[in-house]
PDB file of C-alpha atoms in Angstrom:
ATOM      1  CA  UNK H   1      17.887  -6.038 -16.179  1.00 50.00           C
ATOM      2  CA  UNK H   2      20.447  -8.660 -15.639  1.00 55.00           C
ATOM      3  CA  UNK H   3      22.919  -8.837 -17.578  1.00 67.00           C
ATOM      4  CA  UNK H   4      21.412  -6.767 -20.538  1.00 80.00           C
ATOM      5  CA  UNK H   5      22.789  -3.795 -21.433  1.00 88.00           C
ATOM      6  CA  UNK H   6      20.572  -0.484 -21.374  1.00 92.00           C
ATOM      7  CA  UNK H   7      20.716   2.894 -23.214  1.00 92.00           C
ATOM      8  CA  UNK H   8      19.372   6.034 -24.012  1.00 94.00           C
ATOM      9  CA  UNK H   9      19.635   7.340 -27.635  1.00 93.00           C
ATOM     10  CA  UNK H  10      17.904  10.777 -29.347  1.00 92.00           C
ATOM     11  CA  UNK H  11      15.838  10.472 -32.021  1.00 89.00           C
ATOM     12  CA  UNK H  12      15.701  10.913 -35.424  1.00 86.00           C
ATOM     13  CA  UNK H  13      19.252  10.734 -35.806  1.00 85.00           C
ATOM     14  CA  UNK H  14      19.628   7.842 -32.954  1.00 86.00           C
ATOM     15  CA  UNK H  15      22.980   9.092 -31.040  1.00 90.00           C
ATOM     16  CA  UNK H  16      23.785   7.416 -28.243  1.00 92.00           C
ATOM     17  CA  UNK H  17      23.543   9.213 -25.320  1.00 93.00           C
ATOM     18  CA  UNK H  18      24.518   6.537 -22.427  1.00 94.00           C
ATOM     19  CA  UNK H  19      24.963   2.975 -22.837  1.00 91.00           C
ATOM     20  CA  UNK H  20      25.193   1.444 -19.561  1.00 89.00           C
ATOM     21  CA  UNK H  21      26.553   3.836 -16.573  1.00 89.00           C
ATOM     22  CA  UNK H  22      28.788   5.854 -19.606  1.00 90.00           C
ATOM     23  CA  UNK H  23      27.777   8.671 -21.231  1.00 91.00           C
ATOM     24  CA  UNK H  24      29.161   9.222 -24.803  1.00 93.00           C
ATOM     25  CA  UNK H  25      27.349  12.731 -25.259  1.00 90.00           C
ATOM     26  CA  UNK H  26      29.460  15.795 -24.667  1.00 90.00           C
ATOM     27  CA  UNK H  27      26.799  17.685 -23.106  1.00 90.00           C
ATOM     28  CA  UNK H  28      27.455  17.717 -19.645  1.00 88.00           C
ATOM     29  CA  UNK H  29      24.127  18.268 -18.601  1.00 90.00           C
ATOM     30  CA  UNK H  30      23.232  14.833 -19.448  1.00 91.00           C
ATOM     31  CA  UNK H  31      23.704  11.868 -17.179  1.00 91.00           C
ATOM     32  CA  UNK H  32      22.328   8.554 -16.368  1.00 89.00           C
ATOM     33  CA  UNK H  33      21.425   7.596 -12.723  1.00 88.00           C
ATOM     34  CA  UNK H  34      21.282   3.930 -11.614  1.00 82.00           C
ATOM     35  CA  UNK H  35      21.788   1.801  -9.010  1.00 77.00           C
ATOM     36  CA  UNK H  36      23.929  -1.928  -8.993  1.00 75.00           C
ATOM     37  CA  UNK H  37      20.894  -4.376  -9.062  1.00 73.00           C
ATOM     38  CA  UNK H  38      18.157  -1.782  -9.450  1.00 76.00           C
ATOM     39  CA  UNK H  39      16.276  -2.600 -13.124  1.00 77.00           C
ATOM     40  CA  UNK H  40      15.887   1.460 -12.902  1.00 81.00           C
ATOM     41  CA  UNK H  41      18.375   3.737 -15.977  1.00 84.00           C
ATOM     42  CA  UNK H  42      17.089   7.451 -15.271  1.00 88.00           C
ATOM     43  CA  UNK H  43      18.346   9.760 -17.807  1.00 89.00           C
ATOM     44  CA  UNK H  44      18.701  13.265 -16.435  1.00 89.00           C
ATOM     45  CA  UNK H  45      18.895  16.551 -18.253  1.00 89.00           C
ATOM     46  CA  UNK H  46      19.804  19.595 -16.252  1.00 85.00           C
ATOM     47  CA  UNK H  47      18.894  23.198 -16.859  1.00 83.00           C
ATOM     48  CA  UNK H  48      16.901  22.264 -20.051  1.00 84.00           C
ATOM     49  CA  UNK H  49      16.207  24.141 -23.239  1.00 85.00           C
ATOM     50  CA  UNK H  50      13.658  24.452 -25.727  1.00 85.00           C
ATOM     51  CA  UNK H  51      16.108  22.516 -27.715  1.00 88.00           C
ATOM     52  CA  UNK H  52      15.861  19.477 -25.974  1.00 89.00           C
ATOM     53  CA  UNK H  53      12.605  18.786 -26.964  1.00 89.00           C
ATOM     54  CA  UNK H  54      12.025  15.650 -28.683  1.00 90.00           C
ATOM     55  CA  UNK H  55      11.913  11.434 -28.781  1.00 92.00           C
ATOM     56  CA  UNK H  56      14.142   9.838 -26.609  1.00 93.00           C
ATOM     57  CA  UNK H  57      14.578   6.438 -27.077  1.00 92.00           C
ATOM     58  CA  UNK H  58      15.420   3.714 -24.070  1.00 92.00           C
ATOM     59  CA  UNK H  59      16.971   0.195 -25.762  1.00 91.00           C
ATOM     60  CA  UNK H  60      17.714  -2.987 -23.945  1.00 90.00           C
ATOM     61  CA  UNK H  61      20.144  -5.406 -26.068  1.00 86.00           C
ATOM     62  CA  UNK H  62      17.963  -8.125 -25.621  1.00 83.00           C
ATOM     63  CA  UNK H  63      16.721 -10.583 -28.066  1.00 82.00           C
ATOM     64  CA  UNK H  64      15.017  -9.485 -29.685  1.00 82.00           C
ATOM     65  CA  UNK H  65      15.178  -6.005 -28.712  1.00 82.00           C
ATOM     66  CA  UNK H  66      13.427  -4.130 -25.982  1.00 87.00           C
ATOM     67  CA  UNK H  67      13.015  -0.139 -26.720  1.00 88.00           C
ATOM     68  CA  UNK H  68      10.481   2.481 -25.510  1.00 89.00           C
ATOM     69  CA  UNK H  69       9.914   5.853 -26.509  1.00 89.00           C
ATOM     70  CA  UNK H  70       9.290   8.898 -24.417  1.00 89.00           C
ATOM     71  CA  UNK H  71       8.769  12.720 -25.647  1.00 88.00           C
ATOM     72  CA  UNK H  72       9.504  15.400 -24.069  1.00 87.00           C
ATOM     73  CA  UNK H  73       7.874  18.489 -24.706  1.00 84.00           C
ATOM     74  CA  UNK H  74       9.859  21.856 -23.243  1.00 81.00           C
ATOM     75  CA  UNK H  75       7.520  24.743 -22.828  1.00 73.00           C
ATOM     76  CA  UNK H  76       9.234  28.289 -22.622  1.00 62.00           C
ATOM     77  CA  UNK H  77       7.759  30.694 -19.513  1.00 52.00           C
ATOM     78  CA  UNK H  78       6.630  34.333 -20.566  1.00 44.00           C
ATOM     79  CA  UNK H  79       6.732  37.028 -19.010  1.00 39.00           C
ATOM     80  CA  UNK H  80       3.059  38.568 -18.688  1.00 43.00           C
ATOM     81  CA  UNK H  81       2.548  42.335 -18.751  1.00 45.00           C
ATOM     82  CA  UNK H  82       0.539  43.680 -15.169  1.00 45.00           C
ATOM     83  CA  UNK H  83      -3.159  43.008 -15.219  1.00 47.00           C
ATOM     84  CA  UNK H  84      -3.517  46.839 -13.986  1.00 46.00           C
ATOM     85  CA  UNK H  85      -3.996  49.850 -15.534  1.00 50.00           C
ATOM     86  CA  UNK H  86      -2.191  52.915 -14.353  1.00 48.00           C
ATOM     87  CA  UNK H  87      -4.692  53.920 -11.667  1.00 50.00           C
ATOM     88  CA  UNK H  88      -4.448  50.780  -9.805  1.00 47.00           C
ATOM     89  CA  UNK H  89      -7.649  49.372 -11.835  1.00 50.00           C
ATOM     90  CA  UNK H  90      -7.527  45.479 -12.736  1.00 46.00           C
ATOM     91  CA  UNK H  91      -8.444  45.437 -16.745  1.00 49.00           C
ATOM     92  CA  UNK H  92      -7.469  41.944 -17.087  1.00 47.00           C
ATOM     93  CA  UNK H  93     -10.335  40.126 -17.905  1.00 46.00           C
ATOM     94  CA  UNK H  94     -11.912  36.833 -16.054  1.00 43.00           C
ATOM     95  CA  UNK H  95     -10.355  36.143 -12.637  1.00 40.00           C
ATOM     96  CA  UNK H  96      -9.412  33.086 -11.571  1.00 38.00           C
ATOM     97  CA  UNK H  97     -10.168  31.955  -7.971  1.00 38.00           C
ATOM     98  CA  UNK H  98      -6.712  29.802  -7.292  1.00 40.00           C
ATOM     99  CA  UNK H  99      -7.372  26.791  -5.215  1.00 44.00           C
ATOM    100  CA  UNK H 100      -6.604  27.495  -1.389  1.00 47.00           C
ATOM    101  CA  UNK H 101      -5.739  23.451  -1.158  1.00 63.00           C
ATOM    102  CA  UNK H 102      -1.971  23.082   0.080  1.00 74.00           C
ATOM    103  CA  UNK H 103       0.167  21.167  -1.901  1.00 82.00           C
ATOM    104  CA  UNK H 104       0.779  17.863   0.578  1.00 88.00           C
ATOM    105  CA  UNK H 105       3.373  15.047   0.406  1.00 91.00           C
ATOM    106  CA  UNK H 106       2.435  11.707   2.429  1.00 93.00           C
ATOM    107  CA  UNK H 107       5.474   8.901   2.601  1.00 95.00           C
ATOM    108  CA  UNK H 108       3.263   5.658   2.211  1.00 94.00           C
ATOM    109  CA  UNK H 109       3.889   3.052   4.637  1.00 93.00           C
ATOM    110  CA  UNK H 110       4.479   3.585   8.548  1.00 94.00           C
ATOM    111  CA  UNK H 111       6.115   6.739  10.234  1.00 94.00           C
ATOM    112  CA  UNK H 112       9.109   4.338  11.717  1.00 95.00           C
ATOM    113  CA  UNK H 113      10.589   1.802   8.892  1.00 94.00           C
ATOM    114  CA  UNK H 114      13.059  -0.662   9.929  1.00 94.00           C
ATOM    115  CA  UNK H 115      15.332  -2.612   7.488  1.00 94.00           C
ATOM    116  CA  UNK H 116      18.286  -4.899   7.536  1.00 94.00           C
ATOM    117  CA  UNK H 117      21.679  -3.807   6.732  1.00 92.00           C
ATOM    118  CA  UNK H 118      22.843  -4.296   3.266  1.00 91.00           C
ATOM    119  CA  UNK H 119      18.848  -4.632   1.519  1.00 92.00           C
ATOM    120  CA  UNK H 120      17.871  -2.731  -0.739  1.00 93.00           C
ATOM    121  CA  UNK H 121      14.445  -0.551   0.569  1.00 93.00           C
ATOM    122  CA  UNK H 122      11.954   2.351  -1.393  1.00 94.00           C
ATOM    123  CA  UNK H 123      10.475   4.910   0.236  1.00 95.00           C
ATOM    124  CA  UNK H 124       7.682   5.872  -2.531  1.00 95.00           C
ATOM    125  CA  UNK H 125       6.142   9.559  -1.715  1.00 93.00           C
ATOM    126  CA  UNK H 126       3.166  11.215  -3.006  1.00 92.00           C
ATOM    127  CA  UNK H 127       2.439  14.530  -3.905  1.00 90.00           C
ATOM    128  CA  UNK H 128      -0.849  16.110  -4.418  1.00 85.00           C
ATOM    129  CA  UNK H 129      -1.867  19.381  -5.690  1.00 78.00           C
ATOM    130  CA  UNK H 130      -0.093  21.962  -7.987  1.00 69.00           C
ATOM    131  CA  UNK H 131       3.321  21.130  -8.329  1.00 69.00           C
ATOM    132  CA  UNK H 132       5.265  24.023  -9.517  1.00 67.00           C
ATOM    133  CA  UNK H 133       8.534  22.423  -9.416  1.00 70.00           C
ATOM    134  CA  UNK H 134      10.413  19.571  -8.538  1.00 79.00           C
ATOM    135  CA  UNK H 135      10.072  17.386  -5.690  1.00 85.00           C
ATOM    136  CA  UNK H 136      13.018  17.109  -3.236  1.00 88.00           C
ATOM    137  CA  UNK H 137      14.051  14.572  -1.048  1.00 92.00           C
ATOM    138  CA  UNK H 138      16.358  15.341   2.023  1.00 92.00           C
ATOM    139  CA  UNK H 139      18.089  12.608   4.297  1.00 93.00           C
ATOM    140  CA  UNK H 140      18.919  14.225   7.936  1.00 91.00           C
ATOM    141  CA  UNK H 141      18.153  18.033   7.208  1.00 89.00           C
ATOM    142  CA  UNK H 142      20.387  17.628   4.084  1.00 90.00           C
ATOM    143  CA  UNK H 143      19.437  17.032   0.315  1.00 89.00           C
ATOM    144  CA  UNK H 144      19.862  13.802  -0.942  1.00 86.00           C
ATOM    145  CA  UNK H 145      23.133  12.574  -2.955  1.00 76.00           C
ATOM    146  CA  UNK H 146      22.665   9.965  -5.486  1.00 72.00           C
ATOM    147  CA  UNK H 147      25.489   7.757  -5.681  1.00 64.00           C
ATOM    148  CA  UNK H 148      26.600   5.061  -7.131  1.00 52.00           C
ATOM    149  CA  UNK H 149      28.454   1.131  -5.846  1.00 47.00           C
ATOM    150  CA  UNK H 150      31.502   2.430  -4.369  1.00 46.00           C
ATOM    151  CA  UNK H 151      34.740  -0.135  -3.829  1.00 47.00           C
ATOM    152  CA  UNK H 152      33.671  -0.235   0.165  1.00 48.00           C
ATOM    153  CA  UNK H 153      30.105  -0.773  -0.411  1.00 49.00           C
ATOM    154  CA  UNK H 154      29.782  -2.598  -3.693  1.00 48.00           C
ATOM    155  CA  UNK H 155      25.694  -3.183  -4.115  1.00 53.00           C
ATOM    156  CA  UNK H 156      25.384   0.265  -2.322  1.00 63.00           C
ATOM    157  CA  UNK H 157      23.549   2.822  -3.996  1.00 82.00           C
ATOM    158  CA  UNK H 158      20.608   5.344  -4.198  1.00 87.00           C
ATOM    159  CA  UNK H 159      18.568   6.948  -7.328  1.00 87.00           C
ATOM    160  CA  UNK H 160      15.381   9.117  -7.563  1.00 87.00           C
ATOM    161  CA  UNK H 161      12.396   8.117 -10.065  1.00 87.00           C
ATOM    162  CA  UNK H 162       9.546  10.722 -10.478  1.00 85.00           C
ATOM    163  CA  UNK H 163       6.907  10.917 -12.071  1.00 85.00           C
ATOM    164  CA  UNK H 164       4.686  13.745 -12.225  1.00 78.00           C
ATOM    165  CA  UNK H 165       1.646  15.920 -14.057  1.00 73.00           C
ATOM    166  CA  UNK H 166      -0.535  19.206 -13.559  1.00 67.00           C
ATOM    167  CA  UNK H 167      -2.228  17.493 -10.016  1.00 73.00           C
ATOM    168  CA  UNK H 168      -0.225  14.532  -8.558  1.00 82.00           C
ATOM    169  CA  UNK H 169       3.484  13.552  -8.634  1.00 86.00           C
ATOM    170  CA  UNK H 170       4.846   9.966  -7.223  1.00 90.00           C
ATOM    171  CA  UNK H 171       8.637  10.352  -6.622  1.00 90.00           C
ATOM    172  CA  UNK H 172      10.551   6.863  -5.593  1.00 92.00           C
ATOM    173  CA  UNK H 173      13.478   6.840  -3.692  1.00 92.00           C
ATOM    174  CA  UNK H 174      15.544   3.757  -3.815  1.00 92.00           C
ATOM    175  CA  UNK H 175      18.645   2.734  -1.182  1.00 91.00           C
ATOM    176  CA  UNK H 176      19.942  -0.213  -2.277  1.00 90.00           C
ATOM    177  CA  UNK H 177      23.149  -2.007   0.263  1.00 90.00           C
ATOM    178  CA  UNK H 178      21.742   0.018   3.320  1.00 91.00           C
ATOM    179  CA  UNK H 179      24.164   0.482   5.617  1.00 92.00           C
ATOM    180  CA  UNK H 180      24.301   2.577   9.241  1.00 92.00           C
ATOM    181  CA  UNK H 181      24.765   5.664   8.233  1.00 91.00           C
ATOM    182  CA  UNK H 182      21.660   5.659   6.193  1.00 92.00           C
ATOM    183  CA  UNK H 183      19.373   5.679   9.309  1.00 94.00           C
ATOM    184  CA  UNK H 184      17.327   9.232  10.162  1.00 95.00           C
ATOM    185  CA  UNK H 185      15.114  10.829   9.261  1.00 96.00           C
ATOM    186  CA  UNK H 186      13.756  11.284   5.241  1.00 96.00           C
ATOM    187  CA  UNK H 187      11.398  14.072   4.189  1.00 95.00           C
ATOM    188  CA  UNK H 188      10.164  14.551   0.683  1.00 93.00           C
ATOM    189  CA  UNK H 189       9.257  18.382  -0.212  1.00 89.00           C
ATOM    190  CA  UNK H 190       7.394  19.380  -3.005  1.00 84.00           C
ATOM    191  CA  UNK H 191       8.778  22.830  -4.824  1.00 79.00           C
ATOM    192  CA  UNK H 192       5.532  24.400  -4.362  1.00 73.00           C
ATOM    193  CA  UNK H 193       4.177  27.871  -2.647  1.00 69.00           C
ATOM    194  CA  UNK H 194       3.106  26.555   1.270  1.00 75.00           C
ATOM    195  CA  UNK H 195       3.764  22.803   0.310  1.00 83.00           C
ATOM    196  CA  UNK H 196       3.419  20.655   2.810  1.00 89.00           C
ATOM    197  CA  UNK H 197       6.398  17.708   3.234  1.00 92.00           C
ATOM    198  CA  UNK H 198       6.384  14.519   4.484  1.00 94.00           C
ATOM    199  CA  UNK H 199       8.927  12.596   6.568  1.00 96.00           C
ATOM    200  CA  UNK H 200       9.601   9.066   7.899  1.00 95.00           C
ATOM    201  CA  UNK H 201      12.300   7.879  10.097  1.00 96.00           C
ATOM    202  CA  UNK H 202      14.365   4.508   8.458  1.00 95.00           C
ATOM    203  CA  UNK H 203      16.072   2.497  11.099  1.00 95.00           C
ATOM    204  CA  UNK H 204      18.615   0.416  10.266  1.00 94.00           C
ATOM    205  CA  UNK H 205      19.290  -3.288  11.692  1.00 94.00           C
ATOM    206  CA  UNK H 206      22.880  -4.958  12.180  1.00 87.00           C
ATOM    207  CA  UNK H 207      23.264  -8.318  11.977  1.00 74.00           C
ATOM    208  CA  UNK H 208      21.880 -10.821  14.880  1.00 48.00           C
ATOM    209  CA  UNK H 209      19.534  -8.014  15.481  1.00 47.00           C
ATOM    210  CA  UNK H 210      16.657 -10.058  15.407  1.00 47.00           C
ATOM    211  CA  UNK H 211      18.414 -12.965  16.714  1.00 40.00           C
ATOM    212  CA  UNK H 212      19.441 -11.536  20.317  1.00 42.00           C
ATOM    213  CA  UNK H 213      15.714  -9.990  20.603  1.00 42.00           C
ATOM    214  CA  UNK H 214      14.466 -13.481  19.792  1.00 39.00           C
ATOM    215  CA  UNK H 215      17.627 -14.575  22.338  1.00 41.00           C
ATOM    216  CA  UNK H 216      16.829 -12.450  24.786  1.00 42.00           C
ATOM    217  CA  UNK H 217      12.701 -13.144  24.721  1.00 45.00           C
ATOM    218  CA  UNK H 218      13.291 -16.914  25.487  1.00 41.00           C
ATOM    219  CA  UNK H 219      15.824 -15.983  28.160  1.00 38.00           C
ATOM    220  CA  UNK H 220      12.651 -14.127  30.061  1.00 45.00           C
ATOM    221  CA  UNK H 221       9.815 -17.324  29.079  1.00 50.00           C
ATOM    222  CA  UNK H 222      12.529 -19.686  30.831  1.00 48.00           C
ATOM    223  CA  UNK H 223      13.039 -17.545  33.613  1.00 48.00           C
ATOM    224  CA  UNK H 224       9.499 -17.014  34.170  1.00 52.00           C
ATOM    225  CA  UNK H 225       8.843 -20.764  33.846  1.00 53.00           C
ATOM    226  CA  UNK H 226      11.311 -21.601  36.232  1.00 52.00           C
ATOM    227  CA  UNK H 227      10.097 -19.330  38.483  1.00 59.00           C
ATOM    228  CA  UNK H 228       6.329 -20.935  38.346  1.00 59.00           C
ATOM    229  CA  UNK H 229       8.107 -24.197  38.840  1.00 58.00           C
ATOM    230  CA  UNK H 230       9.936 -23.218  42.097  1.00 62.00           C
ATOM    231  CA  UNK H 231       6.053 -21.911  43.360  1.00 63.00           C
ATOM    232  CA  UNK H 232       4.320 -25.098  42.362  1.00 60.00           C
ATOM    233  CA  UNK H 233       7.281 -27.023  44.169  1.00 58.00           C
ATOM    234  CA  UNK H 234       6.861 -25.385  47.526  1.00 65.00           C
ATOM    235  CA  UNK H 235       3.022 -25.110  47.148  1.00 63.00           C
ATOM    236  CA  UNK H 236       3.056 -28.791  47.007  1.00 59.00           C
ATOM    237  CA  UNK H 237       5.245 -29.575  49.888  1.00 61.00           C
ATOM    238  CA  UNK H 238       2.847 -27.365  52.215  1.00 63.00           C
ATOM    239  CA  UNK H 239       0.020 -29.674  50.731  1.00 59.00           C
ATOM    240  CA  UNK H 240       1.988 -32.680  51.580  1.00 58.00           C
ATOM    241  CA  UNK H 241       2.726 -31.525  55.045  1.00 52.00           C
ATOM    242  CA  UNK H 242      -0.859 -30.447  55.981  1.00 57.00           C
ATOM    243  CA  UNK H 243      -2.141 -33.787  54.585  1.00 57.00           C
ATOM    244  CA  UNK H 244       0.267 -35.812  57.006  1.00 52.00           C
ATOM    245  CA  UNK H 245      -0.119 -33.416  59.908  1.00 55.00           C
ATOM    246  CA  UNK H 246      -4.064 -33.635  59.297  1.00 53.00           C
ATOM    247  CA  UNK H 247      -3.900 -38.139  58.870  1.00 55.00           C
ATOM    248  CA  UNK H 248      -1.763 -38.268  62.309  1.00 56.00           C
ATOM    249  CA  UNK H 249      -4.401 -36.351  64.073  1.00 56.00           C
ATOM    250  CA  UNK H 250      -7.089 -38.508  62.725  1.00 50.00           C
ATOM    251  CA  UNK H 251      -5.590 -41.475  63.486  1.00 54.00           C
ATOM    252  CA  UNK H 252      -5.084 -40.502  67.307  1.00 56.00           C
ATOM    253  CA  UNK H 253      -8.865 -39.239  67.465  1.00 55.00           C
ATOM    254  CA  UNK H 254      -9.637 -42.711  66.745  1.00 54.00           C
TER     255      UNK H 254
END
């Protein structure tokens, strides 16, 4: 977004929420996540209630102003009573044949993905089937940390977008100033009975990486042309010899 200035506010009553990367609401379970230079301001409630359903409102101080409206509905989880009767007998109606379809996450793009140090790269997964929960991504074994630009790595950072339904979910994650240490191997898991995950391996390059290979590939085509050259050289002298050797002995026939 520039230089504009996002923020999330709660309708009706329009308190702010976060303006920027600061959070004004005393609710800790409320924060923003974004990245320097991403254009992405994810606003993140933890452990939610019924409560926090409602209009949230995203505004961008442009000119004129930029604003979007999202609702979020919270749905509370009941408790049903067992579908048997006391001698083991099922008295609960219609049964419902679940799907026997595994949940599966696929990592679009190719199994190895290489990128430069200090770009910014997204590794976009998607999930298909029924999504009980959320989707996870893990970076070497371990769950991913979202972080933001640090003093040491200033346009570092990483942040999770998601968006999901009943059937399909697309979760984005974004690692912006890549440096070594982000190299290994990703998998996204869905939170889902027998889910299937998905991983892909990022490599990162240092500087001149491409230069030596490039360096180092014209180093062998001189090499080899040099050694052709010497060949041709010595495969002409013979020539020249024979064709001497071959006049004399004409010339003393006749």
């Amino acid at each position: 977004m520039n230089a504009k200035l996002v923020s999330w506010l709660r309708k009706p009553n329009l308190s702010i929420l976060t303006s920027g990367v600061t959070t004004f609401t005393a609710d800790r379970r409320i924060v923003v996540l974004h990245s320097a230079g991403a254009d992405s301001w994810t606003l993140r409630i933890s452990s939610t209630k019924l409560e926090d359903s409602g209009q949230y409102e995203c505004q961008v101080n442009a000119e004129p102003k930029i604003s979007h409206v999202v609702t979020l509905y919270i749905t509370e989880s009941h408790l049903r009573d067992s579908p048997y009767g006391p001698e083991g007998k099922y008295e609960g109606g219609d049964v419902i044949q679940a799907s026997t379809s595994p949940t599966r996450a696929q990592i679009l793009g190719p199994p190895v993905q290489t990128v430069p140090a200090g770009a910014t790269i997204t590794l976009t997964c998607e999930v298909r089937g029924v999504i009980s929960g959320s989707v996870f991504w893990r970076h070497a074994g371990r769950p991913v940390s979202l972080r933001t630009a640090t003093p040491s790595n200033a346009v570092g950072g990483v942040s999770v977008d998601t968006e999901r339904n009943e059937k399909r979910a697309t979760s984005r994650l974004t690692v912006s100033g890549v440096v070594a240490s982000d190299s290994g191997e990703y998998t996204c898991s869905p939170e889902s009975p027998a889910a299937v995950p998905a991983s892909v391996t990022l490599e990162v390059l240092q500087g001149g990486g491409h230069s030596e290979a490039m360096q180092g590939d014209s180093v062998s085509r001189s090499t080899a042309s040099a050694s052709f050259s010497r060949k041709f050289y010595r495969l002409l002298s013979t020539l020249t010899v024979f064709l001497v050797l071959f006049h004399s002995n004409l010339s003393t026939n006749l």
